[in-house]
Short mmCIF file of C-alpha atoms in Angstrom, two decimals:
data_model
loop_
_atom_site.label_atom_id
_atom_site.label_comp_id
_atom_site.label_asym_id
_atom_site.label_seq_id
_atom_site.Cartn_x
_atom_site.Cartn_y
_atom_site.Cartn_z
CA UNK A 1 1.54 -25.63 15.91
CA UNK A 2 -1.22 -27.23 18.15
CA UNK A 3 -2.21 -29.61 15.44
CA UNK A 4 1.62 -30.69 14.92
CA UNK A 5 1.68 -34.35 15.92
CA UNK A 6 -1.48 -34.41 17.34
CA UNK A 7 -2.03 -37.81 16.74
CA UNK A 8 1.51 -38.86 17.30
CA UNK A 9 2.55 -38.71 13.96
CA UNK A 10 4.01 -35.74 11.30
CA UNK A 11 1.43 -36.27 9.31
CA UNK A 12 -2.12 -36.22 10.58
CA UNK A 13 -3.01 -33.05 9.00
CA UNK A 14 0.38 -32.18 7.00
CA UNK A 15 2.81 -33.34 4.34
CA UNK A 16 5.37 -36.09 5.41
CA UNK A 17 8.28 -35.45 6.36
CA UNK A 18 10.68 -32.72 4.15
CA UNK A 19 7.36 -31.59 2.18
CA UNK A 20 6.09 -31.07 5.10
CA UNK A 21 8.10 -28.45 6.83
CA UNK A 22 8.81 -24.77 5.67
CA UNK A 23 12.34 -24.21 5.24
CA UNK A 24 12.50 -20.54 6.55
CA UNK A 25 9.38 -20.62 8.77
CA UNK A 26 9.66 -23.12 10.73
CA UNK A 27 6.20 -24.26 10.59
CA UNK A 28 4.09 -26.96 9.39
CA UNK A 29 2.59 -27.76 5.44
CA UNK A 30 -0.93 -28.25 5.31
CA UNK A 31 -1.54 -31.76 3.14
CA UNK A 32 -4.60 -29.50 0.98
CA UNK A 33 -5.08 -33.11 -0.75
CA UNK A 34 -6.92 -34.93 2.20
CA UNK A 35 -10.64 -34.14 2.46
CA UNK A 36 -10.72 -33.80 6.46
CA UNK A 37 -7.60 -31.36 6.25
CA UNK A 38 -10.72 -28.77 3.42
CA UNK A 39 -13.25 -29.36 6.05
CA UNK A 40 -11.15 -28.77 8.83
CA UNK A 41 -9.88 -25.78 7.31
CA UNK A 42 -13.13 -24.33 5.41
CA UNK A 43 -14.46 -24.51 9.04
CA UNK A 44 -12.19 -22.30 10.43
CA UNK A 45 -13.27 -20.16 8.30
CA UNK A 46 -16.83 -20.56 9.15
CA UNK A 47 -16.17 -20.02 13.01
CA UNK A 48 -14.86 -16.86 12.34
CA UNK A 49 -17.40 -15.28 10.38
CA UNK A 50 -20.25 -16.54 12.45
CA UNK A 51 -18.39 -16.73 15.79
CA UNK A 52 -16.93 -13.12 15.49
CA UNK A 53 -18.43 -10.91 12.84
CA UNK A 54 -15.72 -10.87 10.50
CA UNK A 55 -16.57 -9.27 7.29
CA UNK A 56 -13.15 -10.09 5.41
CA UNK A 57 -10.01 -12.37 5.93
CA UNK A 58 -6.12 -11.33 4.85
CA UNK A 59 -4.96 -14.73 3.90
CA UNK A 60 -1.45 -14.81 4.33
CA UNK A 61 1.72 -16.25 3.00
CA UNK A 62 -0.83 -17.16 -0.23
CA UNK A 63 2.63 -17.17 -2.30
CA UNK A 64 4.32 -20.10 -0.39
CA UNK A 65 1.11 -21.76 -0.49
CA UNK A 66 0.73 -22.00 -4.33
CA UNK A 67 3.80 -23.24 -4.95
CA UNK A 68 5.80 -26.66 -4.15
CA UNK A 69 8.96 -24.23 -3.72
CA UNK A 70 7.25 -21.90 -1.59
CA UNK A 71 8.67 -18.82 -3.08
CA UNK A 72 12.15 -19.50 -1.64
CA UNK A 73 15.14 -18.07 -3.74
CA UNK A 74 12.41 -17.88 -6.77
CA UNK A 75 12.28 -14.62 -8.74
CA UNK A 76 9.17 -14.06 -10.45
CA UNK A 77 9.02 -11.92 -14.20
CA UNK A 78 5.43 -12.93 -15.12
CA UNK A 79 6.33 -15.42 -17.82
CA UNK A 80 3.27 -17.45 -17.17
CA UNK A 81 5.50 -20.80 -17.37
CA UNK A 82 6.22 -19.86 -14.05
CA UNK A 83 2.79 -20.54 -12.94
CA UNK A 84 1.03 -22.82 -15.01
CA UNK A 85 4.05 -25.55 -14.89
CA UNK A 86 4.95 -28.75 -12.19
CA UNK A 87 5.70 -25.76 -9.25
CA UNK A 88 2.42 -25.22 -8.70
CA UNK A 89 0.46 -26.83 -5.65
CA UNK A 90 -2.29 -27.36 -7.53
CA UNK A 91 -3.79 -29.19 -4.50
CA UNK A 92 -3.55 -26.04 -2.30
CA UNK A 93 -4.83 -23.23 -5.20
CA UNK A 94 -7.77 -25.70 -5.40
CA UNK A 95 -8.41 -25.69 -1.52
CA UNK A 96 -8.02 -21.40 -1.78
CA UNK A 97 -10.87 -21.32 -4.84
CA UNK A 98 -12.94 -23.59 -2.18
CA UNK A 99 -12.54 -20.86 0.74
CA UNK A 100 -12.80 -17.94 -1.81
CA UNK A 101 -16.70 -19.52 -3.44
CA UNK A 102 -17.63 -20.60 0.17
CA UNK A 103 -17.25 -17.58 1.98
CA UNK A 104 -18.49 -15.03 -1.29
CA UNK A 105 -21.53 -17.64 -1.33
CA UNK A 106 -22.45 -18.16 1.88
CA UNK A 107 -21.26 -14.34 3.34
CA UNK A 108 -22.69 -11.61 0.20
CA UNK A 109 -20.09 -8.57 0.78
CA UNK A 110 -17.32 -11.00 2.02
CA UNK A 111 -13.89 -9.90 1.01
CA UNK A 112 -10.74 -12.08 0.80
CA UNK A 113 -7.27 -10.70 0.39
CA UNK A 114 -4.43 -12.06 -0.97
CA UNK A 115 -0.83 -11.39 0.39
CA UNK A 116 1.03 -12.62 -2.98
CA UNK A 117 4.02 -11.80 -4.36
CA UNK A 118 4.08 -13.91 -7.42
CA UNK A 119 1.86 -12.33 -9.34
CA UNK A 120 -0.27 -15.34 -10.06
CA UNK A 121 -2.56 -14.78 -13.03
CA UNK A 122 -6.74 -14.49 -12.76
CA UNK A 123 -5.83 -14.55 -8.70
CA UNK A 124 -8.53 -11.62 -8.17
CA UNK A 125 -11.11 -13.01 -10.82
CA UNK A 126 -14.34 -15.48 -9.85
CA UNK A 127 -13.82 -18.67 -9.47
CA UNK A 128 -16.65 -19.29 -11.87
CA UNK A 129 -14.08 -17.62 -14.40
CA UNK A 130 -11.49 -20.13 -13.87
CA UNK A 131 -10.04 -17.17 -11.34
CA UNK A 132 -8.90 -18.22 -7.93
CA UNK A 133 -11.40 -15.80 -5.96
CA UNK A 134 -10.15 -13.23 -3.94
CA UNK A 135 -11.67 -9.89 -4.52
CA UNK A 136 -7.44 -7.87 -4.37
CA UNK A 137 -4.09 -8.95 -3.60
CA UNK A 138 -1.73 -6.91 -1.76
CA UNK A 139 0.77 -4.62 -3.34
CA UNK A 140 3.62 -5.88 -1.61
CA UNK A 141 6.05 -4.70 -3.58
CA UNK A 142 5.16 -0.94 -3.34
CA UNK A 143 5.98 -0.48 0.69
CA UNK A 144 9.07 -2.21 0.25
CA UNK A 145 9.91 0.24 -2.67
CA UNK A 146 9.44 3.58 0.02
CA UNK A 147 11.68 2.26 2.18
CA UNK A 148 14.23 0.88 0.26
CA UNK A 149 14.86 4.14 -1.60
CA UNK A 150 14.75 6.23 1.98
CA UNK A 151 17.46 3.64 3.12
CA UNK A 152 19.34 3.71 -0.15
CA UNK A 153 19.11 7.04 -2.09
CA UNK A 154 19.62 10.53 -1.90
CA UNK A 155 16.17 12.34 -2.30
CA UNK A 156 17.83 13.80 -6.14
CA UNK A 157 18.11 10.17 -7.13
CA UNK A 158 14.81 9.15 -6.96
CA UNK A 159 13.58 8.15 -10.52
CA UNK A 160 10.27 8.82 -11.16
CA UNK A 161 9.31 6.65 -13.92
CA UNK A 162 10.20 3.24 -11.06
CA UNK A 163 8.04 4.66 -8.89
CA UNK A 164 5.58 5.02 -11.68
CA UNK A 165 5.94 1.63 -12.72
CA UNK A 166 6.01 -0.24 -9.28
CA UNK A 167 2.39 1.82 -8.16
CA UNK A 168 0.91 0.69 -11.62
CA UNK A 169 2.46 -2.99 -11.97
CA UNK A 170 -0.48 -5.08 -11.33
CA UNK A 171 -2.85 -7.41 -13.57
CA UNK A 172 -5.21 -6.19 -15.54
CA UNK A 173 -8.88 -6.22 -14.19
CA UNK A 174 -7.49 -7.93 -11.15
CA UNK A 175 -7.57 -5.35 -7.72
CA UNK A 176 -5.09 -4.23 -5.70
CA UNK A 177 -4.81 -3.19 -1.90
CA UNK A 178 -1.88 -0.64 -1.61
CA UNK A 179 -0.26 0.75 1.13
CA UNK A 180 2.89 2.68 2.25
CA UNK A 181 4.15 0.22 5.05
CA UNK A 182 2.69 -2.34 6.93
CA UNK A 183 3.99 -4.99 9.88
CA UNK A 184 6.60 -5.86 7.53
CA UNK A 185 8.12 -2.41 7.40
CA UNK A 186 7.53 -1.23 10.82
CA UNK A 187 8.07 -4.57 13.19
CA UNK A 188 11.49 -4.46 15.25
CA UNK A 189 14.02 -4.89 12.98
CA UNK A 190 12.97 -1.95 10.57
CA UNK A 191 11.41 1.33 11.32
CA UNK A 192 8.38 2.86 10.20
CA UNK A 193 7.87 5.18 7.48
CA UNK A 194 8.10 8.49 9.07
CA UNK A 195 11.18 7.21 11.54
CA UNK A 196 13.03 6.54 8.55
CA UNK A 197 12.19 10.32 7.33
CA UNK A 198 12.82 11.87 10.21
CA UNK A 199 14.62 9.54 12.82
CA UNK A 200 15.56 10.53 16.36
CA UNK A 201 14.55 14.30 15.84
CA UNK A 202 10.82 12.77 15.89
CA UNK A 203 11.82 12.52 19.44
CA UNK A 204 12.97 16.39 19.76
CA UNK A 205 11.33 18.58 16.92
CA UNK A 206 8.20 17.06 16.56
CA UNK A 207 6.19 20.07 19.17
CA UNK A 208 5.15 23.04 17.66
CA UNK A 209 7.19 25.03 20.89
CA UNK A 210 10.64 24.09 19.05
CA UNK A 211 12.29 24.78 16.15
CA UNK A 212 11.30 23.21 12.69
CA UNK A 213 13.94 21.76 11.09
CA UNK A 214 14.44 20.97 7.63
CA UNK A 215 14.94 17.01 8.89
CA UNK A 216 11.70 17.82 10.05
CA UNK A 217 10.30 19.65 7.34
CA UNK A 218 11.46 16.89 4.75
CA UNK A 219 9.81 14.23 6.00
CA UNK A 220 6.59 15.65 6.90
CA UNK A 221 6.61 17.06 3.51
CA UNK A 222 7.54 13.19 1.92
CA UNK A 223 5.45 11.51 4.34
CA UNK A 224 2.39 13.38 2.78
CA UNK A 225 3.59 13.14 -0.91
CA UNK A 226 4.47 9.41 -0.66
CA UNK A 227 0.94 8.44 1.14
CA UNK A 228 -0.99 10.46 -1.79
CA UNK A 229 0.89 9.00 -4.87
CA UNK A 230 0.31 5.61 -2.98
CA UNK A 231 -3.42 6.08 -2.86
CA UNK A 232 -3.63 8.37 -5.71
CA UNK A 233 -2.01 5.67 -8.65
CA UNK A 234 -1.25 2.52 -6.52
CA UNK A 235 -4.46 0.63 -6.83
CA UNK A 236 -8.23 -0.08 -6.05
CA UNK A 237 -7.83 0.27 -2.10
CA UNK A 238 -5.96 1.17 -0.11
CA UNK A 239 -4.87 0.53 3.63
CA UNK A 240 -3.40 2.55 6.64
CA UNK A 241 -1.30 0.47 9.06
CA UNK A 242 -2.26 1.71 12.45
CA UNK A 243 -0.13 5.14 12.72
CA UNK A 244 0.80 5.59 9.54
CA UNK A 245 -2.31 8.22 9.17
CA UNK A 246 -0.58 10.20 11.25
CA UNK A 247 3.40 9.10 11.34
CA UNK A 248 3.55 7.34 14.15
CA UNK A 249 7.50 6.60 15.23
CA UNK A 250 9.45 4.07 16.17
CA UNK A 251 8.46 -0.08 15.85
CA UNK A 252 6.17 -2.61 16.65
CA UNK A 253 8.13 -5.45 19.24
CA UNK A 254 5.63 -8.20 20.99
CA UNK A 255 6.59 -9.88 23.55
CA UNK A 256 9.54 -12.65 22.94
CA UNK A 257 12.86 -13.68 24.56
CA UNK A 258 14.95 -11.69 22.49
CA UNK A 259 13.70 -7.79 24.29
CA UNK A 260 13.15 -9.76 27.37
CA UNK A 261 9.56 -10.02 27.67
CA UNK A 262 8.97 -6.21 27.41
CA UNK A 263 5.88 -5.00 26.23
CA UNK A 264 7.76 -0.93 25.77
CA UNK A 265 7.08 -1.37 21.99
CA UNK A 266 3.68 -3.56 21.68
CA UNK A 267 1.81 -0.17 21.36
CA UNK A 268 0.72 2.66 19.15
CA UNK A 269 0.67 5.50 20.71
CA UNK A 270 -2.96 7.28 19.45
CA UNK A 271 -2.64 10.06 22.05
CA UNK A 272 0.10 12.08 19.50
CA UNK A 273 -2.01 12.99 17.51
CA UNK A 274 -4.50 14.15 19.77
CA UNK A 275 -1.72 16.61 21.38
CA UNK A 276 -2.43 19.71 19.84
CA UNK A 277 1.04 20.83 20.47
CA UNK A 278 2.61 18.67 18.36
CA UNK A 279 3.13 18.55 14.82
CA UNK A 280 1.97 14.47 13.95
CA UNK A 281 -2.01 16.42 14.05
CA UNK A 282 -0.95 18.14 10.45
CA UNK A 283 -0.16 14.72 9.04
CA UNK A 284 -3.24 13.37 10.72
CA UNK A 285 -5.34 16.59 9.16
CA UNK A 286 -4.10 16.04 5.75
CA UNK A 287 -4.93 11.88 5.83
CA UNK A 288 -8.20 12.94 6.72
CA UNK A 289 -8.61 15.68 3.80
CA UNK A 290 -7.50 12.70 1.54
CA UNK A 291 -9.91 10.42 2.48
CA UNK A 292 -12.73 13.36 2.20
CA UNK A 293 -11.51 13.89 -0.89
CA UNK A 294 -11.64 9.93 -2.27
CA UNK A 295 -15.47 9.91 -0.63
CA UNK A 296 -16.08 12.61 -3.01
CA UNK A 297 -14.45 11.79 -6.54
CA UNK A 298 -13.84 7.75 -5.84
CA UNK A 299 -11.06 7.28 -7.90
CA UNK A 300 -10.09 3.84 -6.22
CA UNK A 301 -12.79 2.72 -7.67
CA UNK A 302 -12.07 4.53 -11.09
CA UNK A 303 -11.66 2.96 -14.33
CA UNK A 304 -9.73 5.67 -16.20
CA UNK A 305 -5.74 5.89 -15.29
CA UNK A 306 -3.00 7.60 -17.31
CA UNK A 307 0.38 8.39 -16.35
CA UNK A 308 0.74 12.03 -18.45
CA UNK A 309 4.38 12.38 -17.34
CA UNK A 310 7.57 10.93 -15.73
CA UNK A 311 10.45 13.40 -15.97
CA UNK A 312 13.11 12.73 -13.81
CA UNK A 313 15.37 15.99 -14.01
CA UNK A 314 12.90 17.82 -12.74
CA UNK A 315 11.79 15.13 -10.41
CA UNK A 316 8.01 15.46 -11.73
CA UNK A 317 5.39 12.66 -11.87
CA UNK A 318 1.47 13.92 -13.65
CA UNK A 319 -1.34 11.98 -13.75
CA UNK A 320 -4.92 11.24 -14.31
CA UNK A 321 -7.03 9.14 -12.53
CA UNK A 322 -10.70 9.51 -11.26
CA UNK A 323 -11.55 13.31 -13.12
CA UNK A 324 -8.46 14.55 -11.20
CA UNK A 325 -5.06 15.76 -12.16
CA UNK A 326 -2.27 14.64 -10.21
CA UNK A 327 0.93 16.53 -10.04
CA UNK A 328 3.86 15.78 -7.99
CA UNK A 329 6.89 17.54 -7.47
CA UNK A 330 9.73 15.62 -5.84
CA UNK A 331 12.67 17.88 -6.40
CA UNK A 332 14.36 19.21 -3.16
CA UNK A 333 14.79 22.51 -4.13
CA UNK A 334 13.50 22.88 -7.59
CA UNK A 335 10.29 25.08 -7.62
CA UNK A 336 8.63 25.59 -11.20
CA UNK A 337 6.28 28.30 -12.25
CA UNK A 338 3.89 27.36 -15.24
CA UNK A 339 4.57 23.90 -15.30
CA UNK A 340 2.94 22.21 -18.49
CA UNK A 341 1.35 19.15 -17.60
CA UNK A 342 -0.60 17.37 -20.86
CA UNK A 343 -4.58 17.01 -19.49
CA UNK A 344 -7.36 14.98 -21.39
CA UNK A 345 -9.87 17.60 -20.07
CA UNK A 346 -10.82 21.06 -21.71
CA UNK A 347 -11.58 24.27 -19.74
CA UNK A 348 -10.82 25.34 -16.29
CA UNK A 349 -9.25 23.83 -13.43
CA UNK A 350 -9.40 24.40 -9.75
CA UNK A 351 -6.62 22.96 -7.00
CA UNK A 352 -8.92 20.92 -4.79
CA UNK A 353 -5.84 19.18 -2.75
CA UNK A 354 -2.22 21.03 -1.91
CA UNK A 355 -0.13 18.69 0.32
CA UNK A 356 2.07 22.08 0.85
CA UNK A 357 -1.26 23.65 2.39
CA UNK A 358 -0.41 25.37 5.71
CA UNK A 359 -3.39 23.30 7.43
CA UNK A 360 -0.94 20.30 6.65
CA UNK A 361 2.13 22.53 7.85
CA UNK A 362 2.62 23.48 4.36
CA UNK A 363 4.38 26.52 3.44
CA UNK A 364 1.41 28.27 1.43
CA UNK A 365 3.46 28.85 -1.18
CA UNK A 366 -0.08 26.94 -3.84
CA UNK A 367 -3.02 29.70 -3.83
CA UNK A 368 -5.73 27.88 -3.94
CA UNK A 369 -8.18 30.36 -5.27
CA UNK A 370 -6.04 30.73 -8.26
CA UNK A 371 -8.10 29.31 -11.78
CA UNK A 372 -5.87 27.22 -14.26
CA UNK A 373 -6.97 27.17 -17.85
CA UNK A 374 -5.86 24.81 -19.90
CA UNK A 375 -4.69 25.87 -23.69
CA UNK A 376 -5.77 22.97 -26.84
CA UNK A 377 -2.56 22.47 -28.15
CA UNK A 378 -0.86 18.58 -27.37
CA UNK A 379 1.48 18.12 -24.58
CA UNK A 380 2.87 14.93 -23.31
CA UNK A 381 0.67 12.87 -25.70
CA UNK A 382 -2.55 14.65 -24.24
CA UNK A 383 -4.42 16.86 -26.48
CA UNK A 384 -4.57 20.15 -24.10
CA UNK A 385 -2.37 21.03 -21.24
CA UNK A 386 -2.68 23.39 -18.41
CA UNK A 387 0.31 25.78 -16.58
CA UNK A 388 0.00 25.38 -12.69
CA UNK A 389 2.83 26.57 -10.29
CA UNK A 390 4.11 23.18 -8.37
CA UNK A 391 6.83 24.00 -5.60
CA UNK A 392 9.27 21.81 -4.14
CA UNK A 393 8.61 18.89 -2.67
CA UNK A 394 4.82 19.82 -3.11
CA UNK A 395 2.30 17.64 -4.96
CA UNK A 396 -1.44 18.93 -5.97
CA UNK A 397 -4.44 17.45 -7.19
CA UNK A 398 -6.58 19.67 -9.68
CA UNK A 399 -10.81 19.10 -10.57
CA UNK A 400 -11.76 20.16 -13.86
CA UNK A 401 -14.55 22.75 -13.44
CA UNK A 402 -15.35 22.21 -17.35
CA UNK A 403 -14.85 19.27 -19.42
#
């Protein structure tokens, strides 16, 4: 906005006129053609990194950039004549290969993020592939998927093969950043993840010193399952918006005429989770056993991924990714005892991860001494499978002890 008619004129540093404006935004169209626009903007960059320190830029909006339509009313299937045709800003994708080979060349260990939606082929390959550069693009689609199904289904709906689908529908060879919400989900407007699970009673049953509902019970329960399927099978990274680690209520609101000027919601409130009377530090405790866990088997960075089953009666979703078997029970009342789940992986298994631990306010219902051995006879398209017990609304991760 400070550059909008800064010489008098619509056009010092945009498009003229229509081209020039962004329908839903409000806000001003780069003109990626002129030279002094790419230096302008490719020193921006610059002042940043050496200014500030930053390691890494989120460019935004990369979607409305790419594209003379911006995105707007466009539904994209991956036909690549949606890309490669007369809609793309070929002037702009050019600029974004500039900024990606400047600041990778200039700044070793530099990453760039994409926030697309499109699904733009070779986005996340080198530019000296004919790729545009960045190093992932955002899985926007996949935080949007959480909370459209906790706004729009009953738990016994969920389908497991979608949610299979959505964490695993990105290019191949091309990295993703997922996450389970973001500024999107939780600005005013919307809620956050865990508000949508558990609503007002985060305001009443969230202390140890009162009663645990099963509104309360539910969604710490989900909240844990839907942040380890996220990390577990949704990409190669992945992100925690401030207070989802932990399930932070409520929204973000800034500042702005609408609340008033208040500042009440421009916060996150960090001291929950360090109230040991209250139940957010079990949500907190099992984040940080995740994380432990990723530092130790690195499956984000894994190459091997294979979704062994998707069975939506009994609301299970198995998988392997990183030397781990992942299994995920999302029925609400449905326990099972010797569950066959189809492994690669010979010999004897160990649970290394139970989201229904009691350290996470589990119910201890997984014993986590107990040894699983798997039998060599073909199950879901995998030549040996193992029995493991996998309560409701319960998900475990299992480490081979012999392969």
């Amino acid at each position: 906005d400070g550059l909008n008619q800064y010489d008098g004129t619509d056009h010092c540093y945009f498009h003229e006129g229509a081209r020039g404006r962004h329908e839903l935004w409000n806000s001003r169209l780069f003109n990626y053609g002129h030279h002094e626009v790419t230096r302008f903007l490719l020193s921006n960059l610059r002042y940043w990194i050496e200014e500030f320190g930053f390691d890494g830029f989120r460019f935004d909006g990369v979607t409305s950039m790419m594209y003379k339509h911006h995105g707007i009313a466009y539904g994209f299937s991956g036909d690549y004549r949606e890309y490669f045709t007369g809609n793309t800003d070929e002037e702009a994708v050019v600029y974004l290969m500039l900024a990606n080979y400047m600041c990778h060349k200039l700044y070793p260990g530099f990453v760039t993020i994409a926030e697309d939606v499109s699904g733009m082929p070779a986005l996340c390959r080198a530019v000296q592939e004919g790729g545009v550069g960045f190093d992932y693009r955002l899985t926007m689609s996949v935080p949007d998927m959480w909370i459209k199904m906790l706004k729009e289904q009953r738990d016994e709906d969920w389908d497991m093969a979608h949610i299979a689908h959505q964490l695993t529908n990105r290019r191949y060879q091309e990295r993703a950043i997922t996450y389970c919400e973001s500024h999107d989900q939780a600005l005013v407007g919307d809620k956050t993840l865990a508000f949508w699970l558990m609503d007002s009673q985060m305001y009443t049953n969230m202390s140890d010193l009162t009663e645990l509902t099963a509104t309360i019970e539910r969604g710490v329960a989900l909240h844990k399952m839907i942040r380890l399927v996220t990390c577990g099978l949704g990409g190669e990274g992945y992100m925690t918006f401030e207070g989802n680690e932990f399930g932070h209520p409520e929204w973000l609101d800034f500042p702005r005429e609408g609340n008033g000027s208040s500042f009440h919601y421009a916060r996150r409130q960090f001291n929950l989770v360090r109230d040991e009377t209250l139940r957010y530090k079990y949500l907190y405790r099992f984040d940080r056993a995740m994380m432990q866990l990723e530092a130790q088997h690195h499956w984000l960075s894994a190459h091997d991924q294979w979704v062994t089953l998707k069975h939506d009666g009994d609301k299970v979703l198995a998988f392997e990714r990183g030397g781990l078997l992942w299994v995920f029970n999302f029925h609400p009342s449905n326990s099972y005892s010797d569950y066959r789940v189809g492994v690669a992986w010979a010999g004897k298994y160990r649970v290394v991860l139970s989201t229904d631990d009691t350290w996470f306010m589990g119910q201890g219902r997984v014993d986590a001494k107990v040894e699983h051995f798997s039998t060599a006879l073909e199950w879901n398209g995998r030549p040996n499978y193992v029995q493991v017990y996998i309560p409701a609304r319960t998900a475990i991760v299992l480490q081979p002890l012999e392969a």
